[in-house]
Short mmCIF file of C-alpha atoms in Angstrom, two decimals:
data_model
loop_
_atom_site.label_atom_id
_atom_site.label_comp_id
_atom_site.label_asym_id
_atom_site.label_seq_id
_atom_site.Cartn_x
_atom_site.Cartn_y
_atom_site.Cartn_z
CA GLU A 1 -8.44 -52.01 14.45
CA ALA A 2 -7.24 -48.56 15.40
CA GLY A 3 -9.30 -46.74 17.98
CA VAL A 4 -10.39 -43.14 18.13
CA VAL A 5 -7.36 -40.88 17.86
CA GLN A 6 -7.18 -37.47 19.48
CA SER A 7 -4.48 -34.84 19.50
CA PRO A 8 -2.94 -33.20 21.31
CA ARG A 9 -3.23 -35.19 24.52
CA TYR A 10 -2.41 -32.17 26.65
CA LYS A 11 -2.59 -28.46 25.98
CA ILE A 12 -1.74 -25.51 28.20
CA ILE A 13 -2.65 -22.03 27.05
CA GLU A 14 -3.24 -18.61 28.50
CA LYS A 15 -6.74 -17.21 28.68
CA LYS A 16 -8.00 -15.38 25.61
CA GLN A 17 -5.82 -17.53 23.36
CA PRO A 18 -7.35 -19.82 20.71
CA VAL A 19 -7.02 -23.60 20.86
CA ALA A 20 -8.01 -26.47 18.59
CA PHE A 21 -8.48 -30.16 19.15
CA TRP A 22 -8.43 -32.84 16.50
CA CYS A 23 -10.21 -36.18 16.35
CA ASN A 24 -10.00 -39.07 13.92
CA PRO A 25 -12.81 -41.59 14.50
CA ILE A 26 -12.75 -45.30 13.89
CA SER A 27 -12.84 -46.06 10.19
CA GLY A 28 -16.39 -46.50 8.95
CA HIS A 29 -18.00 -44.77 11.90
CA ASN A 30 -20.46 -42.20 10.63
CA THR A 31 -21.39 -40.65 13.97
CA LEU A 32 -18.91 -38.49 15.83
CA TYR A 33 -19.35 -36.87 19.23
CA TRP A 34 -17.48 -34.23 21.16
CA TYR A 35 -17.88 -34.29 24.92
CA LEU A 36 -16.69 -32.03 27.71
CA GLN A 37 -15.64 -33.71 30.94
CA ASN A 38 -15.06 -31.55 33.98
CA LEU A 39 -13.10 -32.90 36.90
CA GLY A 40 -15.17 -35.33 38.92
CA GLN A 41 -18.03 -35.32 36.42
CA GLY A 42 -19.32 -37.46 33.64
CA PRO A 43 -18.99 -36.44 29.99
CA GLU A 44 -21.45 -33.87 28.66
CA LEU A 45 -22.28 -33.76 24.99
CA LEU A 46 -21.16 -30.68 23.10
CA ILE A 47 -21.98 -31.70 19.55
CA ARG A 48 -22.93 -34.79 17.54
CA TYR A 49 -22.28 -35.29 13.83
CA GLU A 50 -23.94 -37.70 11.44
CA ASN A 51 -21.40 -37.77 8.62
CA GLU A 52 -20.63 -34.09 8.00
CA GLU A 53 -23.90 -32.75 9.42
CA ALA A 54 -24.10 -31.42 12.96
CA VAL A 55 -27.40 -32.93 14.13
CA ASP A 56 -27.21 -31.88 17.78
CA ASP A 57 -25.22 -28.82 18.79
CA SER A 58 -27.67 -27.51 21.35
CA GLN A 59 -25.08 -27.67 24.16
CA LEU A 60 -22.25 -26.07 22.23
CA PRO A 61 -21.48 -22.52 23.46
CA LYS A 62 -21.50 -20.99 20.04
CA ASP A 63 -20.12 -17.63 21.09
CA ARG A 64 -16.66 -19.15 21.55
CA PHE A 65 -16.83 -22.78 20.46
CA SER A 66 -16.95 -24.07 16.91
CA ALA A 67 -16.58 -27.46 15.31
CA GLU A 68 -16.32 -28.88 11.85
CA ARG A 69 -16.28 -32.24 10.14
CA LEU A 70 -15.83 -31.23 6.55
CA LYS A 71 -15.44 -34.59 4.81
CA GLY A 72 -17.43 -36.62 7.29
CA VAL A 73 -14.33 -38.25 8.74
CA ASP A 74 -12.06 -36.38 11.12
CA SER A 75 -13.20 -33.39 13.11
CA THR A 76 -11.83 -30.28 14.76
CA LEU A 77 -13.18 -28.52 17.84
CA LYS A 78 -12.05 -24.95 18.40
CA ILE A 79 -12.29 -22.51 21.27
CA GLN A 80 -11.67 -18.83 20.67
CA PRO A 81 -11.02 -17.14 22.99
CA ALA A 82 -10.42 -19.62 25.78
CA GLU A 83 -11.54 -18.80 29.31
CA LEU A 84 -10.34 -20.14 32.64
CA GLY A 85 -13.53 -22.18 32.99
CA ASP A 86 -12.78 -24.08 29.80
CA SER A 87 -10.13 -26.11 31.60
CA ALA A 88 -11.37 -29.68 31.26
CA VAL A 89 -10.92 -32.86 29.27
CA TYR A 90 -12.38 -32.86 25.78
CA LEU A 91 -13.40 -36.32 24.64
CA CYS A 92 -14.16 -37.47 21.15
CA ALA A 93 -16.21 -40.58 20.49
CA SER A 94 -17.58 -42.35 17.45
CA SER A 95 -20.18 -44.94 16.61
CA LEU A 96 -21.27 -46.77 13.49
CA GLY A 97 -24.26 -44.55 12.84
CA GLN A 98 -27.87 -43.84 13.57
CA GLY A 99 -29.47 -46.59 15.58
CA GLU A 100 -26.16 -47.74 17.00
CA THR A 101 -25.72 -46.63 20.57
CA GLU A 102 -22.32 -48.09 21.44
CA GLN A 103 -19.77 -45.31 21.44
CA PHE A 104 -16.02 -45.73 21.29
CA PHE A 105 -14.04 -43.05 23.07
CA GLY A 106 -10.67 -41.54 22.42
CA PRO A 107 -8.23 -40.79 25.27
CA GLY A 108 -9.20 -37.14 25.38
CA THR A 109 -7.36 -33.84 25.34
CA ARG A 110 -6.70 -32.28 28.72
CA LEU A 111 -6.89 -28.50 28.40
CA THR A 112 -5.48 -26.18 31.04
CA VAL A 113 -6.21 -22.47 30.69
CA LEU A 114 -3.99 -20.21 32.79
CA ALA B 1 -35.92 -34.73 31.35
CA GLN B 2 -33.86 -37.82 31.71
CA SER B 3 -31.16 -38.02 34.36
CA VAL B 4 -28.74 -40.49 35.86
CA THR B 5 -27.78 -40.59 39.53
CA GLN B 6 -24.81 -42.42 40.96
CA PRO B 7 -25.22 -41.97 44.70
CA ASP B 8 -21.68 -42.97 45.67
CA ILE B 9 -18.89 -40.57 44.75
CA HIS B 10 -16.28 -43.12 45.75
CA ILE B 11 -16.18 -46.66 47.10
CA THR B 12 -13.32 -48.64 48.62
CA VAL B 13 -13.32 -52.44 48.60
CA SER B 14 -10.72 -55.02 49.45
CA GLU B 15 -9.22 -57.09 46.69
CA GLY B 16 -11.23 -60.28 46.32
CA ALA B 17 -14.35 -58.78 47.85
CA SER B 18 -17.60 -58.33 45.97
CA LEU B 19 -18.62 -55.02 44.45
CA GLU B 20 -21.88 -53.27 43.73
CA LEU B 21 -22.06 -49.80 42.19
CA ARG B 22 -25.43 -48.14 42.25
CA CYS B 23 -27.15 -46.32 39.42
CA ASN B 24 -30.64 -44.82 39.27
CA TYR B 25 -32.15 -43.23 36.22
CA SER B 26 -35.10 -41.09 35.38
CA TYR B 27 -36.65 -41.67 32.00
CA GLY B 28 -40.20 -42.03 30.75
CA ALA B 29 -39.78 -44.97 28.43
CA THR B 30 -37.66 -48.09 28.50
CA PRO B 31 -34.16 -46.75 28.41
CA TYR B 32 -30.98 -47.95 26.85
CA LEU B 33 -28.57 -48.33 29.76
CA PHE B 34 -24.81 -48.56 29.86
CA TRP B 35 -21.87 -48.87 32.18
CA TYR B 36 -18.52 -47.46 31.15
CA VAL B 37 -15.15 -47.59 32.90
CA GLN B 38 -12.47 -44.92 32.70
CA SER B 39 -8.92 -45.51 33.84
CA PRO B 40 -6.74 -42.47 34.62
CA GLY B 41 -5.75 -40.61 31.49
CA GLN B 42 -7.88 -42.83 29.30
CA GLY B 43 -11.13 -42.57 27.46
CA LEU B 44 -14.25 -44.46 28.46
CA GLN B 45 -14.59 -48.15 27.70
CA LEU B 46 -17.96 -49.87 27.48
CA LEU B 47 -18.41 -52.62 30.08
CA LEU B 48 -21.95 -53.66 29.22
CA LYS B 49 -25.28 -52.43 27.92
CA TYR B 50 -28.97 -53.19 28.29
CA PHE B 51 -31.52 -52.65 25.56
CA SER B 52 -34.23 -55.23 26.20
CA GLY B 53 -34.77 -58.87 27.11
CA ASP B 54 -33.01 -60.56 29.99
CA THR B 55 -32.65 -58.03 32.78
CA LEU B 56 -29.33 -59.49 33.93
CA VAL B 57 -26.62 -58.60 31.45
CA GLN B 58 -23.08 -59.84 31.35
CA GLY B 59 -20.19 -57.64 30.37
CA ILE B 60 -16.47 -57.71 29.97
CA LYS B 61 -13.94 -58.19 32.76
CA GLY B 62 -16.39 -60.27 34.82
CA PHE B 63 -18.91 -57.48 35.39
CA GLU B 64 -22.67 -57.85 35.29
CA ALA B 65 -25.58 -55.50 35.80
CA GLU B 66 -29.25 -55.96 36.58
CA PHE B 67 -32.03 -53.78 35.24
CA LYS B 68 -34.85 -53.30 37.71
CA ARG B 69 -37.68 -51.32 36.19
CA SER B 70 -39.63 -51.04 39.45
CA GLN B 71 -36.66 -49.38 41.12
CA SER B 72 -35.39 -47.48 38.07
CA SER B 73 -32.01 -48.97 38.78
CA PHE B 74 -29.18 -50.53 36.86
CA ASN B 75 -26.58 -51.57 39.41
CA LEU B 76 -23.20 -52.93 38.42
CA ARG B 77 -21.76 -55.94 40.21
CA LYS B 78 -18.64 -58.05 40.30
CA PRO B 79 -18.21 -61.06 42.59
CA SER B 80 -14.48 -60.65 43.19
CA VAL B 81 -12.64 -57.38 42.62
CA HIS B 82 -9.08 -57.25 41.31
CA TRP B 83 -6.63 -54.42 41.96
CA SER B 84 -6.77 -53.57 38.25
CA ASP B 85 -10.47 -52.71 38.59
CA ALA B 86 -9.58 -49.46 40.36
CA ALA B 87 -10.98 -46.77 38.06
CA GLU B 88 -13.93 -44.43 37.55
CA TYR B 89 -17.23 -46.02 36.60
CA PHE B 90 -19.98 -44.20 34.75
CA CYS B 91 -23.58 -45.22 34.33
CA ALA B 92 -25.35 -43.78 31.29
CA VAL B 93 -28.80 -43.71 29.70
CA ALA B 94 -29.53 -43.08 26.04
CA GLN B 95 -32.62 -41.88 24.31
CA GLY B 96 -33.37 -41.12 20.77
CA THR B 97 -35.01 -41.72 17.50
CA GLY B 98 -32.79 -41.59 14.50
CA GLY B 99 -29.79 -40.95 16.65
CA PHE B 100 -29.01 -41.18 20.32
CA LYS B 101 -28.23 -38.71 23.05
CA THR B 102 -26.43 -40.27 25.97
CA ILE B 103 -26.60 -38.81 29.47
CA PHE B 104 -23.86 -39.83 31.89
CA GLY B 105 -23.90 -39.96 35.63
CA ALA B 106 -21.24 -38.15 37.64
CA GLY B 107 -19.30 -41.35 38.17
CA THR B 108 -18.15 -43.50 41.07
CA ARG B 109 -14.46 -43.77 41.79
CA LEU B 110 -13.49 -47.29 42.89
CA PHE B 111 -10.49 -47.79 45.15
CA VAL B 112 -9.18 -51.30 45.74
CA LYS B 113 -7.11 -52.04 48.82
CA ALA B 114 -4.76 -54.96 49.16
#
């Protein structure tokens, strides 16, 4: 069974530029999560989807961050414009659905903003 | 608000020695508790989880953890550490109805010396 796929694995951009990250969850997983992981910290939830609905986006900085999961499968997280403080690893995870707590994580995208 | 504390930023143990990683949580009800491991450049992998029942839970790779309600702790143990266990370990607590929000600790980096 294929795991959670994320691309790109690494991204280097200059500040004020836009950037997008893509995630394909495990087949059949209805719940998708985007996390932010700063160096030396644990992951922090940015947004959680149940199918195509964003059910928890309270921690998403909506002035510059946006996300979509149009067909309830893969998802894109965008930052526009990027700031120096956005340098971090962006993790995507998926789980079977509501009531299932075990999450499966992708390898992450390491973003460096110069 | 719920929180997770991992008191040790890093721990060094000799190969073959026993290991205990500490985790304390703050949560009003019986929590769902997890331990994840993250190797460099990788996503998080679930080691074990506790929902209810037997307070000593067994996980993968020879790890176990014990839930102690009176101490609000969920410490991870392994009787004999292997060099391949060197990684970052995250304790996490989940809450939710109709969907789960997982809070991660800051992590403990394990170094294994020969």
